[in-house]
Short mmCIF file of C-alpha atoms in Angstrom, two decimals:
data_model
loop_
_atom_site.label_atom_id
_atom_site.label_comp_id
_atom_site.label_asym_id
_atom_site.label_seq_id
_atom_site.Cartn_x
_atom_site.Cartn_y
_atom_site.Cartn_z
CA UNK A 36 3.86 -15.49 -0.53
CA UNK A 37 3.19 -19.03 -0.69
CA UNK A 38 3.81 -22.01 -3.48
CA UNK A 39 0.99 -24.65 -3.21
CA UNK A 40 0.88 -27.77 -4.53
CA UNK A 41 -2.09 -29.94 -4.20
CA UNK A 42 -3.61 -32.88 -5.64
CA UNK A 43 -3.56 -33.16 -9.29
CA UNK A 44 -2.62 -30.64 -11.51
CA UNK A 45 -5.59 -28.08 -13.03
CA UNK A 46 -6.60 -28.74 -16.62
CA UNK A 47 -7.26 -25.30 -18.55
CA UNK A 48 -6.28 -21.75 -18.79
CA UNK A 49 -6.44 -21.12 -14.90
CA UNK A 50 -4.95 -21.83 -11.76
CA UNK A 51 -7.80 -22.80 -9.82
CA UNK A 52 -5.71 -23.46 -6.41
CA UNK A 53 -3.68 -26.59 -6.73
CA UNK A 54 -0.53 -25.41 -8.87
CA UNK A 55 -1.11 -21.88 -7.46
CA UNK A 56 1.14 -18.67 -6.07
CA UNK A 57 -1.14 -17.45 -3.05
CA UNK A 58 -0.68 -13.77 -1.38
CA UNK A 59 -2.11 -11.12 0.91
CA UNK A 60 -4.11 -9.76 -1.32
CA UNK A 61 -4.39 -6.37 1.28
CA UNK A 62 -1.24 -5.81 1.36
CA UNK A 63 -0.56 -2.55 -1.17
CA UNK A 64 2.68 -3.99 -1.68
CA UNK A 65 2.29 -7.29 -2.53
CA UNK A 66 1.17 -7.26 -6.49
CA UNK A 67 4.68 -5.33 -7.23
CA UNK A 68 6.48 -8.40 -5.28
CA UNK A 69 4.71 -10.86 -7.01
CA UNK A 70 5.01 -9.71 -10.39
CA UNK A 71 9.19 -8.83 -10.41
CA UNK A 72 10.27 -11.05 -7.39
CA UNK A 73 8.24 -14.15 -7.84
CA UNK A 74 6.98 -14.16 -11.25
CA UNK A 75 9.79 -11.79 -13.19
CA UNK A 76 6.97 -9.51 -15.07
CA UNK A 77 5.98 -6.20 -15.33
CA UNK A 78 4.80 -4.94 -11.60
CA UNK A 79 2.33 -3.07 -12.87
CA UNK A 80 0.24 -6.08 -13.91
CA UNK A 81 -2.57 -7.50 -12.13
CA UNK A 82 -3.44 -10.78 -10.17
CA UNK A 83 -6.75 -12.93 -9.98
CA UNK A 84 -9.13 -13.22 -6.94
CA UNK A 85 -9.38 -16.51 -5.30
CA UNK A 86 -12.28 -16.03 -3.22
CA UNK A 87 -14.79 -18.22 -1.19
CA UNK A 88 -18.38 -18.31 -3.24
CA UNK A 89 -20.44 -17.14 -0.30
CA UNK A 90 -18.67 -13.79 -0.18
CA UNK A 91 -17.98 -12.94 -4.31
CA UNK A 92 -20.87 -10.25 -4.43
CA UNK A 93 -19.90 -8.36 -1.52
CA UNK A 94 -16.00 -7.85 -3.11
CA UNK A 95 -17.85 -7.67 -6.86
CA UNK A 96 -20.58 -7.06 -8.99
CA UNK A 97 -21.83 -10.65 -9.77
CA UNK A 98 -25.00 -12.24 -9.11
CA UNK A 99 -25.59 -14.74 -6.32
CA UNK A 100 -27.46 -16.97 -8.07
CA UNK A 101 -23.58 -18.21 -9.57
CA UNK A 102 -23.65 -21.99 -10.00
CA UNK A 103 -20.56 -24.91 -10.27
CA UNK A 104 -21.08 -24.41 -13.85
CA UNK A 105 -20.21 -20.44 -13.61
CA UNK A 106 -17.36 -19.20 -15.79
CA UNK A 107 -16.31 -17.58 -12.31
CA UNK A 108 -15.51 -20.51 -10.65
CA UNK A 109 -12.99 -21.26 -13.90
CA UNK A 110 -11.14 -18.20 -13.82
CA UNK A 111 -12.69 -17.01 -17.37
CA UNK A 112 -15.01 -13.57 -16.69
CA UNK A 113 -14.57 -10.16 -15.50
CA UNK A 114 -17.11 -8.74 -12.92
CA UNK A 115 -16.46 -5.45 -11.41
CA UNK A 116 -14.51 -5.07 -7.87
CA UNK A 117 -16.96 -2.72 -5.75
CA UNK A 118 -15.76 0.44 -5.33
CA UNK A 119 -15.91 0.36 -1.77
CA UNK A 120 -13.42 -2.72 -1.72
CA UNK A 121 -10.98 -1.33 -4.18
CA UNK A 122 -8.39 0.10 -1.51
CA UNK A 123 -8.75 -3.50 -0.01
CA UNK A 124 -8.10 -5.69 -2.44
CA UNK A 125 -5.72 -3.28 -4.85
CA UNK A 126 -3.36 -5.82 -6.24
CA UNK A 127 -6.68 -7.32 -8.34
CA UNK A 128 -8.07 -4.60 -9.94
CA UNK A 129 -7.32 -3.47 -13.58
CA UNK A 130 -7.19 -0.24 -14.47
CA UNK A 131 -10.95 -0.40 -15.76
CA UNK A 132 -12.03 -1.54 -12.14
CA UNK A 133 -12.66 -5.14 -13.03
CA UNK A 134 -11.18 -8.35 -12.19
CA UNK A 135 -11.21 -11.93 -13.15
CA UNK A 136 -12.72 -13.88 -10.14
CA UNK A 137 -12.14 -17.15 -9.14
CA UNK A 138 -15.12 -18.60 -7.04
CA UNK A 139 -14.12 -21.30 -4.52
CA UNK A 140 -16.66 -23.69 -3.70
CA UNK A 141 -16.27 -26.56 -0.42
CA UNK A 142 -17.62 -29.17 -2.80
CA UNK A 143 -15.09 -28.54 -5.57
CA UNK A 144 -12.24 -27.87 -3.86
CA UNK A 145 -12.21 -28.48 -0.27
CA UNK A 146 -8.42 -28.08 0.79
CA UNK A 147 -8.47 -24.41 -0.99
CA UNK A 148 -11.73 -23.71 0.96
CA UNK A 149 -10.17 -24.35 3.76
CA UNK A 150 -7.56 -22.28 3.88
CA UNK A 151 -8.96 -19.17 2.50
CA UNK A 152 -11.64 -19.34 5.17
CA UNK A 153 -8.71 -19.68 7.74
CA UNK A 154 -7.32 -16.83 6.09
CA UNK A 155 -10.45 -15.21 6.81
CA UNK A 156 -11.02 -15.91 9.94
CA UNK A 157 -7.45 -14.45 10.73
CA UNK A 158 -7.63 -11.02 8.53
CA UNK A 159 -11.18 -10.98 7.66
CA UNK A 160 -10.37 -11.13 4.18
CA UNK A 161 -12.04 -14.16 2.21
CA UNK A 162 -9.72 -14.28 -0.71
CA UNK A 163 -6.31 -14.40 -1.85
CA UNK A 164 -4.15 -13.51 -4.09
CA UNK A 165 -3.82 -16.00 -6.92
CA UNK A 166 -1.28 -17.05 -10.03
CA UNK A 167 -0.61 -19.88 -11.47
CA UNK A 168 3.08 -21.77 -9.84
CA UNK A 169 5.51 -20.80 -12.48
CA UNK A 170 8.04 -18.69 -13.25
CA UNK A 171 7.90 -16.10 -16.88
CA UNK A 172 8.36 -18.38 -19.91
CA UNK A 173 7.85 -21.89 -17.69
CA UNK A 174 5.31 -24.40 -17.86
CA UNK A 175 3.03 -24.82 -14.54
CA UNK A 176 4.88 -27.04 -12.03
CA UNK A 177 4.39 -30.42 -12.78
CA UNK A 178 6.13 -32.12 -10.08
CA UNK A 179 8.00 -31.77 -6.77
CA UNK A 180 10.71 -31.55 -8.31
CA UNK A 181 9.75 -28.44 -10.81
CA UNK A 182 8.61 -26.95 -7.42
CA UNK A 183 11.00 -27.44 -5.57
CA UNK A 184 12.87 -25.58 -8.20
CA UNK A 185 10.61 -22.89 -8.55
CA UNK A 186 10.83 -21.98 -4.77
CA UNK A 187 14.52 -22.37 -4.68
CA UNK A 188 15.41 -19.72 -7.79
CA UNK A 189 12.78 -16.96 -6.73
CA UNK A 190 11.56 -15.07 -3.55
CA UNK A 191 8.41 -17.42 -2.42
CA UNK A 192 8.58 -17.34 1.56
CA UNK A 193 7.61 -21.27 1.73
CA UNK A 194 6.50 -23.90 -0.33
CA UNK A 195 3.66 -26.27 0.49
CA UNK A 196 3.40 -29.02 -1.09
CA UNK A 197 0.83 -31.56 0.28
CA UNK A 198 1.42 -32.25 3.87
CA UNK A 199 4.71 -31.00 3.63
CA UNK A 200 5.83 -27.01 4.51
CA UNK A 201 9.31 -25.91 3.26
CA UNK A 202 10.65 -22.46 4.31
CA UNK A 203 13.68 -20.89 3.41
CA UNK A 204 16.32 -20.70 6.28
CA UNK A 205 16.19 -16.96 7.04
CA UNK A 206 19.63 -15.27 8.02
#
Protein backbone atom coordinates (compact mmCIF):
# COMPACT_ATOMS: atom_id res chain seq x y z
CA UNK A 1 0.00 0.00 0.00
CA UNK A 2 1.37 3.04 -1.38
CA UNK A 3 0.97 7.07 -0.55
CA UNK A 4 1.35 9.10 -3.82
CA UNK A 5 1.85 12.44 -4.19
CA UNK A 6 1.97 14.05 -7.50
CA UNK A 7 1.71 17.29 -9.08
CA UNK A 8 -0.92 19.53 -7.86
CA UNK A 9 -3.49 18.64 -5.68
CA UNK A 10 -7.14 17.33 -7.28
CA UNK A 11 -9.97 19.83 -7.14
CA UNK A 12 -13.43 18.02 -6.30
CA UNK A 13 -14.98 15.18 -4.51
CA UNK A 14 -12.38 12.52 -5.83
CA UNK A 15 -9.02 11.40 -5.70
CA UNK A 16 -8.22 11.13 -9.18
CA UNK A 17 -4.43 9.83 -8.58
CA UNK A 18 -2.29 12.63 -7.33
CA UNK A 19 -3.22 12.84 -3.46
CA UNK A 20 -4.14 9.11 -3.66
CA UNK A 21 -3.76 5.67 -1.34
CA UNK A 22 -2.99 2.99 -4.16
CA UNK A 23 -3.36 -1.00 -3.46
CA UNK A 24 -3.52 -4.48 -4.94
CA UNK A 25 -6.71 -4.41 -5.70
CA UNK A 26 -6.53 -8.67 -6.06
CA UNK A 27 -5.46 -9.17 -3.08
CA UNK A 28 -8.75 -10.50 -0.86
CA UNK A 29 -7.09 -8.99 1.95
CA UNK A 30 -6.26 -5.77 1.12
CA UNK A 31 -9.76 -3.63 1.44
CA UNK A 32 -9.85 -4.81 5.34
CA UNK A 33 -6.10 -3.31 5.62
CA UNK A 34 -6.91 -0.31 4.03
CA UNK A 35 -9.94 0.58 5.71
CA UNK A 36 -8.69 -0.11 9.73
CA UNK A 37 -4.83 0.09 9.18
CA UNK A 38 -4.46 2.92 6.78
CA UNK A 39 -7.58 4.79 6.78
CA UNK A 40 -9.10 3.89 10.54
CA UNK A 41 -12.82 3.00 9.12
CA UNK A 42 -15.08 0.36 9.07
CA UNK A 43 -13.34 -2.74 7.02
CA UNK A 44 -16.25 -3.62 5.62
CA UNK A 45 -16.40 -0.55 3.38
CA UNK A 46 -15.48 -0.36 -0.12
CA UNK A 47 -12.70 1.30 -2.33
CA UNK A 48 -12.83 2.97 -5.90
CA UNK A 49 -11.34 1.53 -9.17
CA UNK A 50 -8.55 3.38 -10.71
CA UNK A 51 -8.38 1.82 -13.95
CA UNK A 52 -6.77 2.52 -17.43
CA UNK A 53 -9.76 3.70 -20.03
CA UNK A 54 -8.93 1.09 -22.64
CA UNK A 55 -9.79 -1.76 -20.30
CA UNK A 56 -13.09 -0.20 -18.08
CA UNK A 57 -15.70 -2.40 -20.06
CA UNK A 58 -14.03 -5.58 -19.72
CA UNK A 59 -13.90 -5.10 -15.51
CA UNK A 60 -17.61 -3.21 -15.88
CA UNK A 61 -20.66 -2.57 -17.51
CA UNK A 62 -19.97 0.86 -19.21
CA UNK A 63 -19.98 1.80 -22.70
CA UNK A 64 -16.83 2.36 -24.76
CA UNK A 65 -17.82 5.17 -26.38
CA UNK A 66 -16.77 7.06 -22.61
CA UNK A 67 -15.24 10.45 -23.39
CA UNK A 68 -12.72 13.06 -21.15
CA UNK A 69 -15.93 14.61 -20.30
CA UNK A 70 -17.37 11.16 -18.67
CA UNK A 71 -18.49 11.33 -15.06
CA UNK A 72 -16.21 8.08 -14.91
CA UNK A 73 -13.15 9.62 -15.41
CA UNK A 74 -14.23 12.05 -12.18
CA UNK A 75 -14.94 9.46 -9.82
CA UNK A 76 -18.88 10.40 -9.76
CA UNK A 77 -21.02 7.14 -11.32
CA UNK A 78 -21.63 3.63 -10.54
CA UNK A 79 -21.41 1.02 -13.41
CA UNK A 80 -21.63 -2.56 -12.57
CA UNK A 81 -18.31 -4.80 -11.90
CA UNK A 82 -18.87 -7.95 -14.32
CA UNK A 83 -19.63 -10.81 -12.64
CA UNK A 84 -16.93 -12.70 -14.00
CA UNK A 85 -14.34 -10.14 -12.44
CA UNK A 86 -15.91 -9.93 -9.07
CA UNK A 87 -13.52 -12.58 -7.28
CA UNK A 88 -10.73 -10.39 -8.94
CA UNK A 89 -11.24 -7.23 -8.03
CA UNK A 90 -13.30 -7.90 -4.49
CA UNK A 91 -12.13 -5.00 -2.45
CA UNK A 92 -14.35 -2.61 -5.11
CA UNK A 93 -17.50 -4.02 -5.21
CA UNK A 94 -20.54 -2.97 -3.03
CA UNK A 95 -22.77 -5.17 -1.87
CA UNK A 96 -25.21 -4.36 -4.91
CA UNK A 97 -22.32 -5.40 -7.38
CA UNK A 98 -21.47 -1.90 -8.48
CA UNK A 99 -18.62 0.33 -8.14
CA UNK A 100 -17.58 3.85 -8.67
CA UNK A 101 -14.92 3.82 -11.51
CA UNK A 102 -12.30 6.00 -12.08
CA UNK A 103 -11.18 6.05 -15.84
CA UNK A 104 -7.50 6.92 -16.39
CA UNK A 105 -6.72 8.46 -19.54
CA UNK A 106 -2.62 9.07 -20.95
CA UNK A 107 -3.69 12.54 -21.98
CA UNK A 108 -5.09 13.55 -18.58
CA UNK A 109 -2.95 12.07 -16.41
CA UNK A 110 0.11 10.61 -17.74
CA UNK A 111 2.27 9.72 -14.54
CA UNK A 112 -0.94 7.63 -13.15
CA UNK A 113 -1.13 5.95 -16.62
CA UNK A 114 1.96 4.96 -16.29
CA UNK A 115 2.09 3.18 -13.48
CA UNK A 116 -1.09 1.33 -13.57
CA UNK A 117 -0.05 -0.01 -16.97
CA UNK A 118 3.28 -1.12 -15.24
CA UNK A 119 1.16 -2.59 -12.76
CA UNK A 120 -0.38 -4.36 -15.49
CA UNK A 121 2.13 -5.49 -17.22
CA UNK A 122 3.47 -7.12 -13.90
CA UNK A 123 0.00 -8.79 -12.53
CA UNK A 124 -2.14 -8.36 -15.47
CA UNK A 125 -4.38 -6.32 -13.58
CA UNK A 126 -5.07 -2.72 -15.14
CA UNK A 127 -6.29 -1.00 -12.06
CA UNK A 128 -5.70 -0.25 -8.59
CA UNK A 129 -6.98 0.24 -5.66
CA UNK A 130 -7.77 3.89 -4.97
CA UNK A 131 -8.58 6.48 -1.84
CA UNK A 132 -8.00 9.64 -1.38
CA UNK A 133 -4.31 10.35 0.99
CA UNK A 134 -5.81 11.00 4.33
CA UNK A 135 -6.42 9.68 7.39
CA UNK A 136 -10.54 9.50 9.07
CA UNK A 137 -11.54 13.08 10.00
CA UNK A 138 -8.30 14.79 7.98
CA UNK A 139 -8.21 16.96 5.14
CA UNK A 140 -6.39 15.48 1.84
CA UNK A 141 -2.62 15.97 2.17
CA UNK A 142 -1.71 19.20 1.21
CA UNK A 143 1.92 19.16 1.48
CA UNK A 144 5.04 17.06 2.15
CA UNK A 145 4.86 17.73 5.20
CA UNK A 146 1.01 16.51 5.88
CA UNK A 147 2.39 13.39 4.04
CA UNK A 148 5.03 12.80 5.48
CA UNK A 149 2.85 12.70 8.50
CA UNK A 150 0.32 10.63 7.17
CA UNK A 151 2.84 7.80 6.30
CA UNK A 152 4.62 8.09 9.55
CA UNK A 153 1.28 7.59 12.02
CA UNK A 154 -0.36 4.68 9.90
CA UNK A 155 0.63 1.36 8.15
CA UNK A 156 1.38 2.68 4.35
CA UNK A 157 4.45 0.43 3.17
CA UNK A 158 6.15 3.62 1.33
CA UNK A 159 5.43 6.94 0.41
CA UNK A 160 6.07 8.45 -3.00
CA UNK A 161 6.13 11.61 -3.34
CA UNK A 162 7.39 12.97 -6.73
CA UNK A 163 10.72 11.58 -7.57
CA UNK A 164 11.27 10.68 -4.19
CA UNK A 165 10.40 6.87 -2.56
CA UNK A 166 10.32 6.67 1.30
CA UNK A 167 9.95 3.21 2.95
CA UNK A 168 9.72 2.41 6.39
CA UNK A 169 12.90 0.70 7.87
CA UNK A 170 11.57 -2.85 8.35
CA UNK A 171 12.88 -4.78 11.55
Amino acid sequence: VIGWMQGRCEWGPRALGNRSILANPSSPHMQEKVNVKIKFREPFRPFAPSILAEYASEYFDIRDDRNSSSPENFMISVSKVREDKRLTIPAFTHVDGSARVHLVRKEVNLLYYQLIKKFNERTGVPLLLNTSFNGRGEPIVNSPTDALNNFLWNELDCLVMGKFLIEKERI
